[in-house]
mmCIF file of C-alpha atoms in Angstrom:
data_model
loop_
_atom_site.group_PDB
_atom_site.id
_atom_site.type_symbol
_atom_site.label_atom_id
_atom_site.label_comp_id
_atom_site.label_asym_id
_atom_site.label_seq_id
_atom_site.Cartn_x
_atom_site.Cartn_y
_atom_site.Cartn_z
ATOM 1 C CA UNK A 737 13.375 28.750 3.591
ATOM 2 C CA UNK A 738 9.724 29.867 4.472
ATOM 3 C CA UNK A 739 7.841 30.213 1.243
ATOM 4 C CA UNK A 740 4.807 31.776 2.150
ATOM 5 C CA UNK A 741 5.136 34.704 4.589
ATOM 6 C CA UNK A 742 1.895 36.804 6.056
ATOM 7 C CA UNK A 743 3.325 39.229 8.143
ATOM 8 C CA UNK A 744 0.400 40.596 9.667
ATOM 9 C CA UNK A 745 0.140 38.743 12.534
ATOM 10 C CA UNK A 746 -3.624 40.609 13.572
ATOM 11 C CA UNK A 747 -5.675 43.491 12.316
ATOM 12 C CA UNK A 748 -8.287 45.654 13.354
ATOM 13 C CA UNK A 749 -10.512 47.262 11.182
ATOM 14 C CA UNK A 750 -13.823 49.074 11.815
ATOM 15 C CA UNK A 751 -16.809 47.460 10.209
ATOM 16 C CA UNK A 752 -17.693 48.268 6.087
ATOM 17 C CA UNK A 753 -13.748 49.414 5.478
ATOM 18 C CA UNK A 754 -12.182 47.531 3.168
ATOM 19 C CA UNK A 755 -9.391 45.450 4.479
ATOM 20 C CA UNK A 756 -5.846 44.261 2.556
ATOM 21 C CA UNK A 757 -4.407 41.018 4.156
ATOM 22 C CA UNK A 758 -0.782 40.605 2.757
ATOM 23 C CA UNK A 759 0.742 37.208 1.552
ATOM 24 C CA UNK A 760 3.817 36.761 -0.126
ATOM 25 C CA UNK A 761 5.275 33.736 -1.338
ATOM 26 C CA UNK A 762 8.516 32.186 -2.598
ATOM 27 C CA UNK A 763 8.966 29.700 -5.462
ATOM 28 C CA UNK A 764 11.510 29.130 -8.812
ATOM 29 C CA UNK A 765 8.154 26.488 -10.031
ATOM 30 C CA UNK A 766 6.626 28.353 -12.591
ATOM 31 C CA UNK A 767 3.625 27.042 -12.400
ATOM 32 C CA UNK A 768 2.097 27.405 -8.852
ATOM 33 C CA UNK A 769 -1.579 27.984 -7.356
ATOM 34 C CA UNK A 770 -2.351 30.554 -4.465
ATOM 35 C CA UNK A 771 -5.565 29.829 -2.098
ATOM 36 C CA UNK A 772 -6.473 31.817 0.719
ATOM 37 C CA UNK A 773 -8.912 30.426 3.648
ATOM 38 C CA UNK A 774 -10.831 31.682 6.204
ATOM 39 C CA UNK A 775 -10.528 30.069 9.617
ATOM 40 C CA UNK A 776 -13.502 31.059 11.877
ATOM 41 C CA UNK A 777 -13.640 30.222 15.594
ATOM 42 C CA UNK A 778 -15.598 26.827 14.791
ATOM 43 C CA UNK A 779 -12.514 25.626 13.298
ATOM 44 C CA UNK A 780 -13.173 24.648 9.464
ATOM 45 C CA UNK A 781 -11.017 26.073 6.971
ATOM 46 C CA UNK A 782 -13.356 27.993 4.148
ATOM 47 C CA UNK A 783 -12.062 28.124 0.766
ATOM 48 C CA UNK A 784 -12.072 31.693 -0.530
ATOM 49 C CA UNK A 785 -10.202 32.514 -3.621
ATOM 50 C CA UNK A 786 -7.674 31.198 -6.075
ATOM 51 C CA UNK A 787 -4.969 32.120 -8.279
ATOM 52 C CA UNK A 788 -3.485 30.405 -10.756
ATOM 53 C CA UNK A 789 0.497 31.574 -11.971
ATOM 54 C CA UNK A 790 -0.643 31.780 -15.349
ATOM 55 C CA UNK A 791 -3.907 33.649 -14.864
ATOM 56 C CA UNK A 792 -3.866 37.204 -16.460
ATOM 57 C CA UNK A 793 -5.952 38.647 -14.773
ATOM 58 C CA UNK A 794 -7.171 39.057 -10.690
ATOM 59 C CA UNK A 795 -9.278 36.072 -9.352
ATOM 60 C CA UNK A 796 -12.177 37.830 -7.733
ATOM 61 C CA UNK A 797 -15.326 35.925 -6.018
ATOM 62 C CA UNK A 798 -17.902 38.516 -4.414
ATOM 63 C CA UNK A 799 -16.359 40.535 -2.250
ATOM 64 C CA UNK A 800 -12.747 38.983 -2.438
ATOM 65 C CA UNK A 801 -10.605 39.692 -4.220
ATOM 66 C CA UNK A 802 -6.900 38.691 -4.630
ATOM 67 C CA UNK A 803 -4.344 41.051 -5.726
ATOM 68 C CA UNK A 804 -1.311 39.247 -7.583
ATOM 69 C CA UNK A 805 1.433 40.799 -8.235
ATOM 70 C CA UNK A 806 3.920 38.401 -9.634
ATOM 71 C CA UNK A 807 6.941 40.110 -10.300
ATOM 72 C CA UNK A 808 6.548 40.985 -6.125
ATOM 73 C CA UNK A 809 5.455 37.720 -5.530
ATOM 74 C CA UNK A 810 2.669 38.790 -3.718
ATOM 75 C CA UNK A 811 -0.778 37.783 -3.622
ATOM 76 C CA UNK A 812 -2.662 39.702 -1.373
ATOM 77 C CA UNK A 813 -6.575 39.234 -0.455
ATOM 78 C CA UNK A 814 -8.638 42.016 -0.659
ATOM 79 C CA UNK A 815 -12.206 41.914 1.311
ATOM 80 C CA UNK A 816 -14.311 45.032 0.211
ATOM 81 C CA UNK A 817 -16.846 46.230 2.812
ATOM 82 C CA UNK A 818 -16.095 44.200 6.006
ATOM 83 C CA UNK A 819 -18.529 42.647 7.986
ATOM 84 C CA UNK A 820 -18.369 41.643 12.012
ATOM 85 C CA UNK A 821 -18.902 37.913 10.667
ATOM 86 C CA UNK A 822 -15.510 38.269 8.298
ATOM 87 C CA UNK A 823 -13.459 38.075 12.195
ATOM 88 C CA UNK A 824 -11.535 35.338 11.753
ATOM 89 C CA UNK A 825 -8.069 33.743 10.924
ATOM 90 C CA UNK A 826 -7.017 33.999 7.665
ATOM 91 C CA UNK A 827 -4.698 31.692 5.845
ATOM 92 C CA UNK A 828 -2.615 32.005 2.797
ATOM 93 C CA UNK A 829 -1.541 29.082 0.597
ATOM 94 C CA UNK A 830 0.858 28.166 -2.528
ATOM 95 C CA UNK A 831 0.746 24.607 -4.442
ATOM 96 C CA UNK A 832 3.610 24.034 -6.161
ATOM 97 C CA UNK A 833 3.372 21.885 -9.734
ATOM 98 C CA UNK A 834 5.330 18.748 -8.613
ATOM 99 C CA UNK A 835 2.100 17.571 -6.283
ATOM 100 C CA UNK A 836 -1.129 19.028 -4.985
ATOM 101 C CA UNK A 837 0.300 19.613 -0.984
ATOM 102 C CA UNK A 838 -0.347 22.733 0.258
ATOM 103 C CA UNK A 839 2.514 25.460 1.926
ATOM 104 C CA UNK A 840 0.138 27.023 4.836
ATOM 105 C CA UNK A 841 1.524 30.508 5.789
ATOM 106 C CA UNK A 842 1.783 30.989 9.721
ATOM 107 C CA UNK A 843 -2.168 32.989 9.282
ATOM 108 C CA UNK A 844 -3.794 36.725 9.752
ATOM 109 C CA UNK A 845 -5.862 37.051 13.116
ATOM 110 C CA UNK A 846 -8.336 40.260 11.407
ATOM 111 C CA UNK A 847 -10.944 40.993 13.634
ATOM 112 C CA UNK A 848 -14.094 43.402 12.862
ATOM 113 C CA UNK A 849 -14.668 46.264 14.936
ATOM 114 C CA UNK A 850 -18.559 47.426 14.841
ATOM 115 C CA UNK B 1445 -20.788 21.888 -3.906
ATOM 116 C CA UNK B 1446 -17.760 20.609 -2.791
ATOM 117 C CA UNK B 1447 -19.138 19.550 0.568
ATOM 118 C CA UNK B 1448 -16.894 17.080 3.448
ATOM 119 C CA UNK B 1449 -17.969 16.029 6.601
ATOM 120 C CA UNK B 1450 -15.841 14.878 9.205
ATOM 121 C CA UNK B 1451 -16.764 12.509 12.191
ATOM 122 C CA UNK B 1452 -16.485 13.256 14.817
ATOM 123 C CA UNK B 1453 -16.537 16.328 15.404
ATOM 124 C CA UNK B 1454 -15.737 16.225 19.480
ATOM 125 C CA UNK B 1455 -13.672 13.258 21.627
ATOM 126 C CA UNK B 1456 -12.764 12.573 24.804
ATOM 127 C CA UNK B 1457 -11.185 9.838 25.355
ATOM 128 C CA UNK B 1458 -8.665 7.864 27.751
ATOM 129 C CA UNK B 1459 -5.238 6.971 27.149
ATOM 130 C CA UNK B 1460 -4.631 3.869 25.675
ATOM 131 C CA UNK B 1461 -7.763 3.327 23.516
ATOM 132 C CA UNK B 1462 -7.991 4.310 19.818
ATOM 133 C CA UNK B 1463 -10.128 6.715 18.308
ATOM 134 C CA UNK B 1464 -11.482 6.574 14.507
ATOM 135 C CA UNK B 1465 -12.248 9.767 12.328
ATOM 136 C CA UNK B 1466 -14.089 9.569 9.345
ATOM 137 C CA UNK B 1467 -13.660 12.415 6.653
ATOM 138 C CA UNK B 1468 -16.288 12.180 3.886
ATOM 139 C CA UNK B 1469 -16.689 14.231 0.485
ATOM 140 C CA UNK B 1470 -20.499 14.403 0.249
ATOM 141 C CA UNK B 1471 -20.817 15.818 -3.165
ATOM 142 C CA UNK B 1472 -17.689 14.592 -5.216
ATOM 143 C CA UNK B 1473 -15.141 12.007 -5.896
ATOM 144 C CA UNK B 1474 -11.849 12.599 -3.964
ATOM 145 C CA UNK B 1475 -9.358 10.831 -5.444
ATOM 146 C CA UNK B 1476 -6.818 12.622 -2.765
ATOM 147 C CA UNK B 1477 -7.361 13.493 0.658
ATOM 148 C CA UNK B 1478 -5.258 15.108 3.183
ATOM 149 C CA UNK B 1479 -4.572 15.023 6.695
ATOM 150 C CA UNK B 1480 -3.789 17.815 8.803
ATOM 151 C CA UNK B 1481 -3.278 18.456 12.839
ATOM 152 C CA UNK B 1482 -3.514 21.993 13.749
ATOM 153 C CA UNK B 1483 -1.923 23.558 17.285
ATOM 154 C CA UNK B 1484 -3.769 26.363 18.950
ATOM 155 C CA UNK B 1485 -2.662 29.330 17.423
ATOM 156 C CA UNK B 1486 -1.004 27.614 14.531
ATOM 157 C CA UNK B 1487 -1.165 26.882 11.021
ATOM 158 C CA UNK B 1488 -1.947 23.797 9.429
ATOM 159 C CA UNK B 1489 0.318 20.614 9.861
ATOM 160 C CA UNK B 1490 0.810 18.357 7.117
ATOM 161 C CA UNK B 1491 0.602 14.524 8.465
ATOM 162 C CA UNK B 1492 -0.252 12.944 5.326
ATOM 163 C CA UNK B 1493 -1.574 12.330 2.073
ATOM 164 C CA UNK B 1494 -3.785 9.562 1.411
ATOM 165 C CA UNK B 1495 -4.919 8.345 -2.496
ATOM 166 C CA UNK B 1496 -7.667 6.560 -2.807
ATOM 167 C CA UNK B 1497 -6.725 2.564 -3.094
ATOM 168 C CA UNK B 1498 -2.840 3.150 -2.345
ATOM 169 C CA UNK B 1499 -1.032 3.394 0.717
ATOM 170 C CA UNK B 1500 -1.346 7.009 2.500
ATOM 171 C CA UNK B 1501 2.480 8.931 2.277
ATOM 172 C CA UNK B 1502 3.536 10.038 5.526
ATOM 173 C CA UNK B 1503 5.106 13.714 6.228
ATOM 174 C CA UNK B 1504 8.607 13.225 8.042
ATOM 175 C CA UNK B 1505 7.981 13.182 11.725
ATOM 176 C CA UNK B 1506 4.700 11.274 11.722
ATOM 177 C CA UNK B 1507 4.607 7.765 12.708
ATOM 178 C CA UNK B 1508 2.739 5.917 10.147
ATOM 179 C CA UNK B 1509 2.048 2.681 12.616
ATOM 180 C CA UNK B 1510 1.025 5.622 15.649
ATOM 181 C CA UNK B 1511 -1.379 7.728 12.872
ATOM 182 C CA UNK B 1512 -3.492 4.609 10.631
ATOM 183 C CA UNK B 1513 -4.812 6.145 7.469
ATOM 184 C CA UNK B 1514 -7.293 4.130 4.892
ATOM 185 C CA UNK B 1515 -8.404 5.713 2.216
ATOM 186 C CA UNK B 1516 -11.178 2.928 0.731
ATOM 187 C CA UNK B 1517 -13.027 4.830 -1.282
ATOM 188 C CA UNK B 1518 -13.150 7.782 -3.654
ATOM 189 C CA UNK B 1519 -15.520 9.683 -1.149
ATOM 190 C CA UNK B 1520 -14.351 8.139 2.800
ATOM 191 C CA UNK B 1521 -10.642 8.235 4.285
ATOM 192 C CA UNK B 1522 -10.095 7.501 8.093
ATOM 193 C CA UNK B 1523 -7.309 8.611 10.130
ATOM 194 C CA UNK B 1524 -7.146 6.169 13.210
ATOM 195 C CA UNK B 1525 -4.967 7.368 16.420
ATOM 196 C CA UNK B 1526 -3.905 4.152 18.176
ATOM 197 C CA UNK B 1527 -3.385 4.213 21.463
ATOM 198 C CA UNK B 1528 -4.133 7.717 21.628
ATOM 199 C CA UNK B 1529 -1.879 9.588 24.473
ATOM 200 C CA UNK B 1530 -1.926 13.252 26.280
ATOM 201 C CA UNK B 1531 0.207 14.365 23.914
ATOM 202 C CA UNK B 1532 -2.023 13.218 20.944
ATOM 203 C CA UNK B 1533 -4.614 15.747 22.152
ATOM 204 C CA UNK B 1534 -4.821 18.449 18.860
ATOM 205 C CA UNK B 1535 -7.345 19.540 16.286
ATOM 206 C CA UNK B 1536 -7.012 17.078 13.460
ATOM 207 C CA UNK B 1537 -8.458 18.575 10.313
ATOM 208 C CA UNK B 1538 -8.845 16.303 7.041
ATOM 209 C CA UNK B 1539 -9.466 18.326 3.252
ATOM 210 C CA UNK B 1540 -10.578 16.292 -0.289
ATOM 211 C CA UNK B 1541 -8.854 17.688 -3.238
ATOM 212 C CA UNK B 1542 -11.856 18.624 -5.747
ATOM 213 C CA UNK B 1543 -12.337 18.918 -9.714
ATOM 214 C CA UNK B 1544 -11.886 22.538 -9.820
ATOM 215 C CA UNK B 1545 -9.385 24.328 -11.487
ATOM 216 C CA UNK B 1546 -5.875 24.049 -9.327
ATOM 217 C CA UNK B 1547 -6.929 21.182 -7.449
ATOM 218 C CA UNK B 1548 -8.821 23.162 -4.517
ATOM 219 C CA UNK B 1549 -8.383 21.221 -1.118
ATOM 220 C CA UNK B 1550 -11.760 21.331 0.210
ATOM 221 C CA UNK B 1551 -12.160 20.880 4.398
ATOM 222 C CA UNK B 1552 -13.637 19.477 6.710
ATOM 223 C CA UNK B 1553 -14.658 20.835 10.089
ATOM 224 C CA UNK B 1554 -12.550 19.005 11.800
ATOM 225 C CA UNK B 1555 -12.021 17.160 15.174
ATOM 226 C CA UNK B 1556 -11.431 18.173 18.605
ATOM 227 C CA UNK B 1557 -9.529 15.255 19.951
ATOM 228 C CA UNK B 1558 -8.891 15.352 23.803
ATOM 229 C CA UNK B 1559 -6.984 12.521 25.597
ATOM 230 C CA UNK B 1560 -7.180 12.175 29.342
#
């Protein structure tokens, strides 16, 4: 069963709009970590945000922002005021308790429009 | 912080020889690092996970003897692809699990690995 799902498979959106990339995710652990990364062109995967299961509140780190909704299972990333150099792909991640592996969902292609 | 290098960065090589890629964490101690091959247009592919002094554990489907992994120290793992074939060709990607809170897998920028 897939257990992280980004349906989006690419976005436009015009430059300084905010943008919503949707992840959700699949688990009966209870205690579970979501990451999301940013994939440019180059190729290296660029840690942006985490989410613990047990954190109250949203993790937020300058313009990201995740929204977790855990009764929907969903932990969406927020990116407030896009810029041309936020066009890349974007992955969504879960780590289950039992060991620190990563589940990669299949990625968001968002691309900037000026 | 939280800074890995990964070497190198582009190969070209012919079929038959072996190719060695370093992954380094520059700034911290990784007791666990992981080792990923990515397909154009793909996510991320598990090969294995490699602790530092132990034997590296192998995802299903990856041939442990094909795909050489030593992880010597707490800050240098190598992946080694012996006798590297066409079909080898792939972006192989390596990430050190840091200190931070949820064990954050940080990357490296990985490494373009042609095979003629």
């Amino acid at each position: 069963a897939q257990k992280i799902t980004q349906t989006q498979p690419g976005m436009f959106v015009q430059e300084k709009e905010a943008v919503t990339l949707d992840c959700t995710y699949d688990t009966s652990d209870p205690s579970y970590g979501l990451f999301w990364y940013k994939q440019p062109s180059s190729g290296e995967m660029i840690f942006l945000i985490y989410q613990g299961s047990y954190d109250q509140q949203n993790a937020t780190e300058g313009r990201y922002s995740l929204n977790f909704q855990k009764a929907r299972k969903s932990a969406n990333l927020v990116i407030s005021a896009s810029q041309l150099g936020d066009s890349a792909m974007y992955f969504c991640a879960m780590r289950e308790s039992s060991n620190y592996q990563l589940i990669w969902g299949a990625g968001t292609k968002l691309i900037i429009k000026p | 912080g939280a800074v890995v290098s990964q070497h190198p960065s582009w190969v070209i090589c012919k079929s038959g020889t072996s190719v060695k890629i370093e992954c380094r964490s520059l700034d911290f101690q990784a007791t666990t690092m992981f080792w990923y091959r990515q397909f154009p247009k793909q996510s991320l592919m598990l090969m294995a996970t490699s602790n530092e002094g132990s034997k590296a554990t192998y995802e299903q489907g990856v041939e442990k003897d094909k795909f050489l992994i030593n992880h010597a120290s707490l800050t240098l793992s190598t992946l080694t692809v012996t006798s590297a074939h066409p079909e080898d060709s792939s972006f192989y990607i390596c990430s050190a699990r840091g200190s931070r809170e949820g064990g954050t897998q940080y990357f490296g920028p990985g490494t373009r690995l042609l095979v003629l």
